[in-house]
mmCIF file of C-alpha atoms and ligand atoms in Angstrom:
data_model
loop_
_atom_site.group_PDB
_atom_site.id
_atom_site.type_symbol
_atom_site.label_atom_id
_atom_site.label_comp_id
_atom_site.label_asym_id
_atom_site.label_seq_id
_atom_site.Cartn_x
_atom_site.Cartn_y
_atom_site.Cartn_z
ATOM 1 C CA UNK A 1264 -4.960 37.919 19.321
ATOM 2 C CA UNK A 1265 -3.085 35.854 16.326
ATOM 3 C CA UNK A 1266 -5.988 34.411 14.250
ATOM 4 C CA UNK A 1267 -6.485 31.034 14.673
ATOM 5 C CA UNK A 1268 -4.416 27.974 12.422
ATOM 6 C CA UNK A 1269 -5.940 27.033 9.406
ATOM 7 C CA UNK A 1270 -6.757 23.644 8.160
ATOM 8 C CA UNK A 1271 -7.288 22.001 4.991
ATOM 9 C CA UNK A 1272 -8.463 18.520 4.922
ATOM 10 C CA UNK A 1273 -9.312 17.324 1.753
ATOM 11 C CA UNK A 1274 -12.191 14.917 2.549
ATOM 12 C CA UNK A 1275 -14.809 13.434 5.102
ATOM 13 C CA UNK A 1276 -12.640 11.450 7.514
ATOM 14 C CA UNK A 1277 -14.243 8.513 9.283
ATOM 15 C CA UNK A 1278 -16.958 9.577 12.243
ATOM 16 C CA UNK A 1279 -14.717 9.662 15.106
ATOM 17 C CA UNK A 1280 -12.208 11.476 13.770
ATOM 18 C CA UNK A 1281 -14.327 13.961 11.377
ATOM 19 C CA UNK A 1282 -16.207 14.525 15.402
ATOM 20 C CA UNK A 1283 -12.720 15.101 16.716
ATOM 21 C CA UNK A 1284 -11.451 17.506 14.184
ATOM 22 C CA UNK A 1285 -15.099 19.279 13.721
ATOM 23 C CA UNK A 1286 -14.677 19.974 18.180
ATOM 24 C CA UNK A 1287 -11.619 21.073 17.239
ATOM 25 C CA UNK A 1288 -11.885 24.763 18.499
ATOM 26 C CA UNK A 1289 -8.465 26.045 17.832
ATOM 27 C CA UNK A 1290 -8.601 25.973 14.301
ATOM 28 C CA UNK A 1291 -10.369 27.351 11.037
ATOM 29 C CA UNK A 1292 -11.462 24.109 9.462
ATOM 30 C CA UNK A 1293 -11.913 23.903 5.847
ATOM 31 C CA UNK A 1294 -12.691 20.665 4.084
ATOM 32 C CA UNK A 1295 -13.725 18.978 1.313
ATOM 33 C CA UNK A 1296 -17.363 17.681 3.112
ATOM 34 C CA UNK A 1297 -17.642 13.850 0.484
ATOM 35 C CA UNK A 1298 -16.017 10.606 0.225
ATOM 36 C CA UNK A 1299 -14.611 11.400 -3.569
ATOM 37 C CA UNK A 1300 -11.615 13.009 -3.950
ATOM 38 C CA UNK A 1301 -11.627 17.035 -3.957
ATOM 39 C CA UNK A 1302 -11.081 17.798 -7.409
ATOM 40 C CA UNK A 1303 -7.639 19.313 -8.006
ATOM 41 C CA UNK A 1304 -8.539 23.165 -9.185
ATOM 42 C CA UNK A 1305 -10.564 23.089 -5.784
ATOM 43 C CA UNK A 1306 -7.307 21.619 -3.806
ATOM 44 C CA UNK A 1307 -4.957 23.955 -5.429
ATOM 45 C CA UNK A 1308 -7.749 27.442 -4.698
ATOM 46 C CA UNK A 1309 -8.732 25.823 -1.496
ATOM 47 C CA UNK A 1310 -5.121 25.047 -0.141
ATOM 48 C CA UNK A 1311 -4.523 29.153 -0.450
ATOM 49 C CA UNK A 1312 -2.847 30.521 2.787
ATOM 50 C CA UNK A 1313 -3.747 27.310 5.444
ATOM 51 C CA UNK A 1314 -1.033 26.174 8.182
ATOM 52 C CA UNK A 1315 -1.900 22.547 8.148
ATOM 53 C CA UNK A 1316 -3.155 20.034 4.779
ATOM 54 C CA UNK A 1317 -4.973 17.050 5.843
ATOM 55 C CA UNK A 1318 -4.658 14.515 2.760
ATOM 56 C CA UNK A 1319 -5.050 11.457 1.256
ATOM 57 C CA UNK A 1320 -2.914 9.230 -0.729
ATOM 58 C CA UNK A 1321 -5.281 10.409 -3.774
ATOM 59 C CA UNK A 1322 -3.702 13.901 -3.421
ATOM 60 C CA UNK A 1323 -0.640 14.793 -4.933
ATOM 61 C CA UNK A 1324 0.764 17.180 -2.804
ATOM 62 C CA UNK A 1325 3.616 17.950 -5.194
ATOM 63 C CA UNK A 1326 5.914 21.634 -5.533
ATOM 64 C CA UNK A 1327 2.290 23.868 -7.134
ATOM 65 C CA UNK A 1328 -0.222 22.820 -4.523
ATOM 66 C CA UNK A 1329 2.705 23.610 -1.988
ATOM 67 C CA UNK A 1330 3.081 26.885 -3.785
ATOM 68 C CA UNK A 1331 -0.608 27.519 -3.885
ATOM 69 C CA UNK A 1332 -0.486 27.118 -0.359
ATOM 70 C CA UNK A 1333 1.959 29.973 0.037
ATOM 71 C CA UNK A 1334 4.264 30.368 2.946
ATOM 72 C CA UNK A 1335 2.353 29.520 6.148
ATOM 73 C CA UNK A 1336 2.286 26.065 5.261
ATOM 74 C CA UNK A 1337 4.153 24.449 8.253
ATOM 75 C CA UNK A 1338 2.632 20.367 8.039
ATOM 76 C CA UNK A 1339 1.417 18.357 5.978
ATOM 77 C CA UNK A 1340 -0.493 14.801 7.141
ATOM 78 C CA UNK A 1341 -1.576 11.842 5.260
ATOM 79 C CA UNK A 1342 -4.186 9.728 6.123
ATOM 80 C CA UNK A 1343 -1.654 6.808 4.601
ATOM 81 C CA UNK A 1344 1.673 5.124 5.611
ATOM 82 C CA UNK A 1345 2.558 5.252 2.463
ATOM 83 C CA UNK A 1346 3.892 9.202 0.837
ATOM 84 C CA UNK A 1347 5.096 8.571 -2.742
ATOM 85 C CA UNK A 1348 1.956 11.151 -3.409
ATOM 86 C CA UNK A 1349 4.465 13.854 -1.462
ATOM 87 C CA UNK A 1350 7.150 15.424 -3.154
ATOM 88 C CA UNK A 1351 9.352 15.190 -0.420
ATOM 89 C CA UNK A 1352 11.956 17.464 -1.579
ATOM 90 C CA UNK A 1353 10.109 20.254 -1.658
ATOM 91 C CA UNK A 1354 8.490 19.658 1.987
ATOM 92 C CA UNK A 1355 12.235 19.862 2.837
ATOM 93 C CA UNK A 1356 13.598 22.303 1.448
ATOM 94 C CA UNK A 1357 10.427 24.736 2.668
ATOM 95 C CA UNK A 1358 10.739 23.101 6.220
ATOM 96 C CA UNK A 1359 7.027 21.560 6.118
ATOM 97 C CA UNK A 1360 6.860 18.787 8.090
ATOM 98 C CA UNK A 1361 5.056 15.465 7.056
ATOM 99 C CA UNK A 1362 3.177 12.887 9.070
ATOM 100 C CA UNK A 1363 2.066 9.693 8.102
ATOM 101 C CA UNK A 1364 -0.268 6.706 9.757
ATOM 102 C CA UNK A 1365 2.451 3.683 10.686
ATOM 103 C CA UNK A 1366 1.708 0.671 13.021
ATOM 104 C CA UNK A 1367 -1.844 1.617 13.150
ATOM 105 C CA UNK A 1368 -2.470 -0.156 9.832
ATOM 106 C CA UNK A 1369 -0.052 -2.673 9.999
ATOM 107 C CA UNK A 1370 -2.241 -6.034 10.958
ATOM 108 C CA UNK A 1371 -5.150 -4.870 8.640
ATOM 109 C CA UNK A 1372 -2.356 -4.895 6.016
ATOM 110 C CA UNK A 1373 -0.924 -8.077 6.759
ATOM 111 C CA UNK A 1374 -4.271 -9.557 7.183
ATOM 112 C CA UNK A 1375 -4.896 -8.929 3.482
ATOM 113 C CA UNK A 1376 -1.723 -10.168 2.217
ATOM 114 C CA UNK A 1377 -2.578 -13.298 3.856
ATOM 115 C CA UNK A 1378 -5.754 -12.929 2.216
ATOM 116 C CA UNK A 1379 -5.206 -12.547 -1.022
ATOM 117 C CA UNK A 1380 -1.908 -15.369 -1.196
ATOM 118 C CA UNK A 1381 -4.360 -17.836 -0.275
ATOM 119 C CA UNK A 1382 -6.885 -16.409 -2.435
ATOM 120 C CA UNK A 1383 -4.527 -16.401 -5.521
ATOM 121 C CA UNK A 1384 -2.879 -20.172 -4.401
ATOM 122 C CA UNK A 1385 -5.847 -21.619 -3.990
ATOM 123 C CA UNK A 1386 -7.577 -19.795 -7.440
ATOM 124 C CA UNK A 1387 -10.137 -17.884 -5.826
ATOM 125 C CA UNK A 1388 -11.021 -15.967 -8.615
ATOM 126 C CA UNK A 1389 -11.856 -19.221 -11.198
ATOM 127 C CA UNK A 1390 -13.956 -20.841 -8.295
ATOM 128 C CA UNK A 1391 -16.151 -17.962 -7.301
ATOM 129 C CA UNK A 1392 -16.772 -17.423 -11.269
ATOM 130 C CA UNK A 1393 -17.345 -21.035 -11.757
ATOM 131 C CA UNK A 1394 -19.665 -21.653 -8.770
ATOM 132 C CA UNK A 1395 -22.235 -19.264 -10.148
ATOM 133 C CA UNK A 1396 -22.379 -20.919 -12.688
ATOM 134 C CA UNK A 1397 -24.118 -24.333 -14.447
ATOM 135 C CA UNK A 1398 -20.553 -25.795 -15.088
ATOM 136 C CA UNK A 1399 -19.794 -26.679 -11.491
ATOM 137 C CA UNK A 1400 -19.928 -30.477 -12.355
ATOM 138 C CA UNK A 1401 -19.351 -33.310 -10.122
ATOM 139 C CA UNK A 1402 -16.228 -33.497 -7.470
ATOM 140 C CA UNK A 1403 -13.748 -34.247 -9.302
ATOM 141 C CA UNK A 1404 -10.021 -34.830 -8.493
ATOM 142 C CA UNK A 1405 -8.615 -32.145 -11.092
ATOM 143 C CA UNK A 1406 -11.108 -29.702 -10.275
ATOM 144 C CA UNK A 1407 -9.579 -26.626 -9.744
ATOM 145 C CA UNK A 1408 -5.993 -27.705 -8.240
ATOM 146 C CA UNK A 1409 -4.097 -24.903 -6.957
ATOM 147 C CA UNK A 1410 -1.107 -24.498 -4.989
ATOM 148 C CA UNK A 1411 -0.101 -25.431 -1.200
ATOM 149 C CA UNK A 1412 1.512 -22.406 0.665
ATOM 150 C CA UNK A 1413 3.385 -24.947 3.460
ATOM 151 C CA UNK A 1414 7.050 -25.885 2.718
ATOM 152 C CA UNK A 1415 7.137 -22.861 -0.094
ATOM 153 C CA UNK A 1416 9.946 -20.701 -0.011
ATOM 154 C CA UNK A 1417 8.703 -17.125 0.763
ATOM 155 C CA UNK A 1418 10.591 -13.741 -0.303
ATOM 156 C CA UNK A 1419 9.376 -10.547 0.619
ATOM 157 C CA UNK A 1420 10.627 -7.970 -0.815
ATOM 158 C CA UNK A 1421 11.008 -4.846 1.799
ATOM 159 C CA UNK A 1422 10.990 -5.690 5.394
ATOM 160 C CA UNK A 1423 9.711 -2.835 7.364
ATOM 161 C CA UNK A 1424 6.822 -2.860 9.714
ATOM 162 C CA UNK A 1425 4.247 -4.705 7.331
ATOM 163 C CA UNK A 1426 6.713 -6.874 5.762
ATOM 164 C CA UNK A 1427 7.548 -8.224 9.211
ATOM 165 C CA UNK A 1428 4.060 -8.806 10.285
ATOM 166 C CA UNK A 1429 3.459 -10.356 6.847
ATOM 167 C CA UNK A 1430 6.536 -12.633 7.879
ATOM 168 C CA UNK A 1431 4.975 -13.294 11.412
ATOM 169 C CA UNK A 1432 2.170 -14.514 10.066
ATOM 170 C CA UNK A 1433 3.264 -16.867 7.669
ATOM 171 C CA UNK A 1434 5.564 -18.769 9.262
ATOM 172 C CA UNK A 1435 2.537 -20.533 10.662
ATOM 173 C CA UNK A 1436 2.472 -21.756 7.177
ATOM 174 C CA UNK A 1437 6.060 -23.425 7.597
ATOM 175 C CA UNK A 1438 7.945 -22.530 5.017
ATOM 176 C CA UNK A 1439 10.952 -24.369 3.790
ATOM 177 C CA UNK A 1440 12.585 -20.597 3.643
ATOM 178 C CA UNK A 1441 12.228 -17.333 4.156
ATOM 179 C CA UNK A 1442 13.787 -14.600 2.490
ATOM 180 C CA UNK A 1443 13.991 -11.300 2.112
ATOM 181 C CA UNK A 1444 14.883 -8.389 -0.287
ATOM 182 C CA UNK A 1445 15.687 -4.826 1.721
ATOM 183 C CA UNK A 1446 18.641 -2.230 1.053
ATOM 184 C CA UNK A 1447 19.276 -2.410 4.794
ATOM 185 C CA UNK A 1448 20.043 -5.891 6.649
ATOM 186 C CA UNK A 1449 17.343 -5.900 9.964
ATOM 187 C CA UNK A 1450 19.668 -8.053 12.050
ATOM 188 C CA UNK A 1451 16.629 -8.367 15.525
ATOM 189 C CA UNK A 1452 13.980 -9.345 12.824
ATOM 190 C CA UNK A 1453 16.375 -12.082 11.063
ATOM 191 C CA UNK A 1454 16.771 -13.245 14.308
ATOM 192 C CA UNK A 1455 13.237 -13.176 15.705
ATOM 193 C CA UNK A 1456 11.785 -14.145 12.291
ATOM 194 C CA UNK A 1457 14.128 -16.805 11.214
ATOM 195 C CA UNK A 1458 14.654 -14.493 8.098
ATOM 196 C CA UNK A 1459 17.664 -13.809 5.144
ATOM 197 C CA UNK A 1460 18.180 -11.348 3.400
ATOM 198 C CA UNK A 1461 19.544 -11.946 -0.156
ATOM 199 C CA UNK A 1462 19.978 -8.690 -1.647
ATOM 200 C CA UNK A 1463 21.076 -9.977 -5.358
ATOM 201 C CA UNK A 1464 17.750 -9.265 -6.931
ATOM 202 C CA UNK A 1465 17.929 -12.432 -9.468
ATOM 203 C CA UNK A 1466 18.804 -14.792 -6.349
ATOM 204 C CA UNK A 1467 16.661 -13.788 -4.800
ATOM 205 C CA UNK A 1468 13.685 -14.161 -6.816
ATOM 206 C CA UNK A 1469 15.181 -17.864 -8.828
ATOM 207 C CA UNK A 1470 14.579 -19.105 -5.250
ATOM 208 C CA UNK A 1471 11.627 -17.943 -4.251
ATOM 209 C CA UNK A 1472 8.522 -19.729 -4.738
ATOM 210 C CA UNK A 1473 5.851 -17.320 -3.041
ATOM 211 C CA UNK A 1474 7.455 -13.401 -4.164
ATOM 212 C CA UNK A 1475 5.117 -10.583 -1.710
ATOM 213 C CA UNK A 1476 5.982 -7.210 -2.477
ATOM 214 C CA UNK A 1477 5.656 -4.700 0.564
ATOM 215 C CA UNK A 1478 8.426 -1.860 -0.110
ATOM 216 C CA UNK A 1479 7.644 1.566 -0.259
ATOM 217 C CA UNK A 1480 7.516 3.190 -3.917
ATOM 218 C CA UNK A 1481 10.357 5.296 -4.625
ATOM 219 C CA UNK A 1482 12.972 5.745 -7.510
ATOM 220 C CA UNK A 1483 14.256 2.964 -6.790
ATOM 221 C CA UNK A 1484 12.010 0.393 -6.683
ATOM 222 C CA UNK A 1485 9.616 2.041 -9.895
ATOM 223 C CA UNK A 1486 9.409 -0.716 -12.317
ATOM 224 C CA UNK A 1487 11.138 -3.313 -10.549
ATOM 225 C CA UNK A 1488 9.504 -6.136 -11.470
ATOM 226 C CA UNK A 1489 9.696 -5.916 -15.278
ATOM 227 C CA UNK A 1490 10.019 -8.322 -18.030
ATOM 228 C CA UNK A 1491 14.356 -8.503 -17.476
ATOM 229 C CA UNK A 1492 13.515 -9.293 -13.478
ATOM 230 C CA UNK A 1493 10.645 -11.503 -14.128
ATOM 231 C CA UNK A 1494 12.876 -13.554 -16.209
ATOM 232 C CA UNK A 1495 13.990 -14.907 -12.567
ATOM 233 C CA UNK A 1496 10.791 -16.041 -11.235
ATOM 234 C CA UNK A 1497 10.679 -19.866 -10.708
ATOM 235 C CA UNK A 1498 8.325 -21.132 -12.754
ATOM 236 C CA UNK A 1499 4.540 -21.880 -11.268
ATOM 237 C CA UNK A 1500 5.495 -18.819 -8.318
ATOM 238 C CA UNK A 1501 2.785 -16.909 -7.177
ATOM 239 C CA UNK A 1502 3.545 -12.966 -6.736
ATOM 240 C CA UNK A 1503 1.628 -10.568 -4.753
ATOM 241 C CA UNK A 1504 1.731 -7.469 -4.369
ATOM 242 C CA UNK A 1505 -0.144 -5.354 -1.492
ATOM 243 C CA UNK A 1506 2.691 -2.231 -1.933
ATOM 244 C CA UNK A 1507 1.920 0.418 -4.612
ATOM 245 C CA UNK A 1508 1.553 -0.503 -8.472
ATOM 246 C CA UNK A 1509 4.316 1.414 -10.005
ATOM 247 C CA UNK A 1510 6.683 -1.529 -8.416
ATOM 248 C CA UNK A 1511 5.340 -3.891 -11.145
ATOM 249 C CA UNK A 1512 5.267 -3.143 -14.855
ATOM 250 C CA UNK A 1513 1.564 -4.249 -15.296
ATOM 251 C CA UNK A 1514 2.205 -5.037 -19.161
ATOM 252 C CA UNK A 1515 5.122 -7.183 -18.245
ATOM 253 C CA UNK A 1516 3.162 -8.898 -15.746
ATOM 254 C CA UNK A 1517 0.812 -9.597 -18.181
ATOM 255 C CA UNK A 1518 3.019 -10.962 -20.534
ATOM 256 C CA UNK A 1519 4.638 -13.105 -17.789
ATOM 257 C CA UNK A 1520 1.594 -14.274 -17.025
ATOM 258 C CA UNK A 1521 0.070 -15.091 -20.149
ATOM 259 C CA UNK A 1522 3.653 -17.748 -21.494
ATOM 260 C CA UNK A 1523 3.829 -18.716 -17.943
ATOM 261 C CA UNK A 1524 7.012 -17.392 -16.521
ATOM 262 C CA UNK A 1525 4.860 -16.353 -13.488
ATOM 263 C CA UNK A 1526 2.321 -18.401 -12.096
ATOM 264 C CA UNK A 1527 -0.466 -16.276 -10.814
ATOM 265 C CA UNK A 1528 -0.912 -12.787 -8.970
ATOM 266 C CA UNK A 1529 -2.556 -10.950 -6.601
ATOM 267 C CA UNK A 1530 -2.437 -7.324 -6.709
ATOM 268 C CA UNK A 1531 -4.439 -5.515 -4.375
ATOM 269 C CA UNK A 1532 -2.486 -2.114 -5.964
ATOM 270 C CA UNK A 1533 -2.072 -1.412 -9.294
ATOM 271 C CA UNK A 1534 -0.786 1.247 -12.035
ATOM 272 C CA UNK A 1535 -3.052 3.886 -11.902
ATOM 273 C CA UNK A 1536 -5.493 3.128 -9.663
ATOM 274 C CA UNK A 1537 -8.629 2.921 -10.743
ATOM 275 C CA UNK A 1538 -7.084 0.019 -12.579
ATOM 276 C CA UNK A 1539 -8.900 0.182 -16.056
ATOM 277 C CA UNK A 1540 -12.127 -2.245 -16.050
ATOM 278 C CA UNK A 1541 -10.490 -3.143 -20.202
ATOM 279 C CA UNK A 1542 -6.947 -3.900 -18.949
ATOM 280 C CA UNK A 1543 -6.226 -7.271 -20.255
ATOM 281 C CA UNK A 1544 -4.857 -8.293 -16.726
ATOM 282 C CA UNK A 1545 -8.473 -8.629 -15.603
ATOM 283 C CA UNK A 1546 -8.679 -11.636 -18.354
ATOM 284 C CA UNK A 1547 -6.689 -13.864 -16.667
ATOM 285 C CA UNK A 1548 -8.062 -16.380 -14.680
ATOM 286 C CA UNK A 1549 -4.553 -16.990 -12.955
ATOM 287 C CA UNK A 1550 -4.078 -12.548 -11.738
ATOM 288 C CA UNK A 1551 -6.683 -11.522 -8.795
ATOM 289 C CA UNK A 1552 -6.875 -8.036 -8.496
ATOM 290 C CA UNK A 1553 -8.762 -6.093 -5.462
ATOM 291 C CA UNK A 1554 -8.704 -1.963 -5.477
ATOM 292 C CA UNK A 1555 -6.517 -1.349 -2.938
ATOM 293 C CA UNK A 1556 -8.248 -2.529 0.212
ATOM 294 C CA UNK A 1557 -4.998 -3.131 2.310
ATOM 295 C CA UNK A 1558 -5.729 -1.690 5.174
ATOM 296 C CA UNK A 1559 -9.605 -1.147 4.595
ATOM 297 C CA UNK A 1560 -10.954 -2.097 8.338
ATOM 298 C CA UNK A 1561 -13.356 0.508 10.408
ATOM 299 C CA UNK A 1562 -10.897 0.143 12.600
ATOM 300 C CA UNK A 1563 -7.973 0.915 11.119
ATOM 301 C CA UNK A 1564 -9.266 3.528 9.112
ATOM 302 C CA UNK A 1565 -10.770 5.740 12.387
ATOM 303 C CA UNK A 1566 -6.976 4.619 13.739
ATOM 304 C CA UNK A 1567 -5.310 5.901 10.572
ATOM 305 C CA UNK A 1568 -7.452 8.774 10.953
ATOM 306 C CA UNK A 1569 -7.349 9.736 14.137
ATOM 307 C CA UNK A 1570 -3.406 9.684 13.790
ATOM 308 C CA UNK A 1571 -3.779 12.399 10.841
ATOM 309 C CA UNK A 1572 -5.717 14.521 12.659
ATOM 310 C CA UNK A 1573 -3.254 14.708 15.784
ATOM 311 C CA UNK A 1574 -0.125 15.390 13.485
ATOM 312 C CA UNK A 1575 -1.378 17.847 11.669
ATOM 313 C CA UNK A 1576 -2.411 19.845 15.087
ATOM 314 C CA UNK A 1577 1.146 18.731 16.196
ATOM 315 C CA UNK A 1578 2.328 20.429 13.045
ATOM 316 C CA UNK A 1579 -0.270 23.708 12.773
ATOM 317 C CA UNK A 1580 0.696 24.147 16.757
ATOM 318 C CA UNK A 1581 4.292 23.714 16.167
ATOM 319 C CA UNK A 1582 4.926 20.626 18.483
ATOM 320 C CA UNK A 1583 6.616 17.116 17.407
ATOM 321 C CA UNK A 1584 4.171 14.968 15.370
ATOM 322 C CA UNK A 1585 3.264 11.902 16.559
ATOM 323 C CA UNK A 1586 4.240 9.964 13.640
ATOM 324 C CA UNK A 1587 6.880 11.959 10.643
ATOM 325 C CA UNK A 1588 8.735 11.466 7.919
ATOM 326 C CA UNK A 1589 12.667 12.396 8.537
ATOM 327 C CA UNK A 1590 12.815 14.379 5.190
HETATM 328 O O1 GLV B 2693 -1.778 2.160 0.879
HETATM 329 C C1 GLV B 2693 -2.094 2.623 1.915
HETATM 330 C C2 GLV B 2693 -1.234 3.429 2.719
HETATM 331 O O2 GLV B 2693 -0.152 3.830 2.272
HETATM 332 O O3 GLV B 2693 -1.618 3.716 3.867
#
């Protein structure tokens, strides 16, 4: 009899899913039993001759935790839609396979990029601070004034599944456009969305009032909003970003920011995350930051979960994963 798969996962997962992949009697579990991160020397020792890795987007599955795993290694699955942690080339060229968590954390996501645009427009951050304090003072007409979202032009930049559903959502808010900033044109959504895609950078952002970043991180969007792009912000636009940090250069932002050229942020991702508690983006009453709580619902999470667990048995049982990465 062949001894059974083994599995690395490299964390607790949520209780349905940690129940489903404990029951699991196929496989040799081994796992990283806390909600930190397992520490990379025990990833890289633990990883050592398993069929399936069960990650997170904290884990950098990169070319020596693949070698580390040695040659069985026939899947790896994230517990994120999101894979800029994966060196994909070397997943391809050893024929590992890669799943990922789509559509099951898309409404959580857009829910929070809702969140935090109104949250940012509306200056969140300054009223919460000020309303524990003695300083409230009496209504007053100037109090506080942010910015209305209806009749804004909207740009999002990357229109897959969550920049869609971001788009749904706020054309409730009526905006006097909305734009978008992709490689590839999505004809159905244009249509079904009342979307356009303007795919000069610079045009695109010197006519965009609300800028919402949703793209996936890869070479080429690294450092794409940086002080020569942000030079093409209107002035008094709001950006958010609910994406991955390494889109934004944080000390341009800053800069931006600070004289203006920008009018506030939201960044619910950030470059590296933990975002340092003495970066001086935190000292801006106009930049709101969260730590990465995009898709952070019980729900979504068991969903995102659950997913992880079935493609990496897909992968350790040689079957089709549910949900992959063409690499
Ligand atoms: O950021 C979260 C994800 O990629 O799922």
């Amino acid at each position: 009899m062949s001894p059974k798969p083994r599995i690395l996962c490299t964390r607790l997962l949520t209780p349905l899913a940690q129940r489903r992949l404990e029951s699991e009697t196929r496989i040799s579990l081994v796992q990283w039993r806390s909600e930190a991160p397992m520490p990379r020397a025990e990833l890289l020792s633990q990883i050592q001759g398993v069929d399936g890795a069960l990650v997170l987007l904290t884990d950098k599955i990169d070319a020596e935790a693949v070698d580390a795993a040695g040659p069985g290694l026939k899947v790896v699955s994230t517990v994120s839609v999101g894979y800029d942690h994966v060196h994909t080339p070397t997943l391809a060229q050893r024929n590992i396979k890669l799943g990922i968590t789509p559509d099951v954390l898309t409404d959580a996501s857009a829910e929070l990029t809702l969140g935090l645009l109104l949250a940012t427009a509306r200056r969140f951050k300054e009223a919460m601070a000020i309303a524990k304090t003695d300083n409230w003072g009496a209504w007053n007409p100037f109090f506080l004034t942010g910015s209305l979202i209806r009749g804004k032009s909207m740009g999002i930049i990357g229109f897959g599944r969550i920049g869609q559903a971001v788009a749904e959502r706020l054309r409730a808010f009526h905006p006097s456009t909305l734009n978008y900033y992709s490689p590839s044109q999505k004809p159905d959504a244009e249509r079904s969305l009342g979307a356009t895609r303007i795919q000069d950078l610079p045009s695109f952002l010197s006519t965009t009032d609300i800028v919402i970043v949703t793209c996936k991180l890869t070479n080429d969007t690294r450092g794409l909003l940086n002080s020569e792009t942000m030079k093409h912000f209107k002035k008094d636009s709001i950006l958010i970003n609910t994406a991955r940090g390494g889109i934004i250069n944080h000390d341009d932002l800053y800069s931006a920011l600070v004289s203006g050229t920008i009018g506030a942020a939201g960044l619910d991702v950030t470059d590296p995350e933990p975002f340092p508690a003495a970066h001086p983006l935190h000292t801006l009453p106009n930049c709101l930051i969260l730590p990465h709580i995009g898709s952070a619902t019980m729900e979504t999470r068991e969903a995102m979960s659950d997913l992880a667990v079935s493609n990496v048995l897909a992968g350790v049982f040689g079957e089709e994963l549910p949900a992959s990465v063409k690499l």
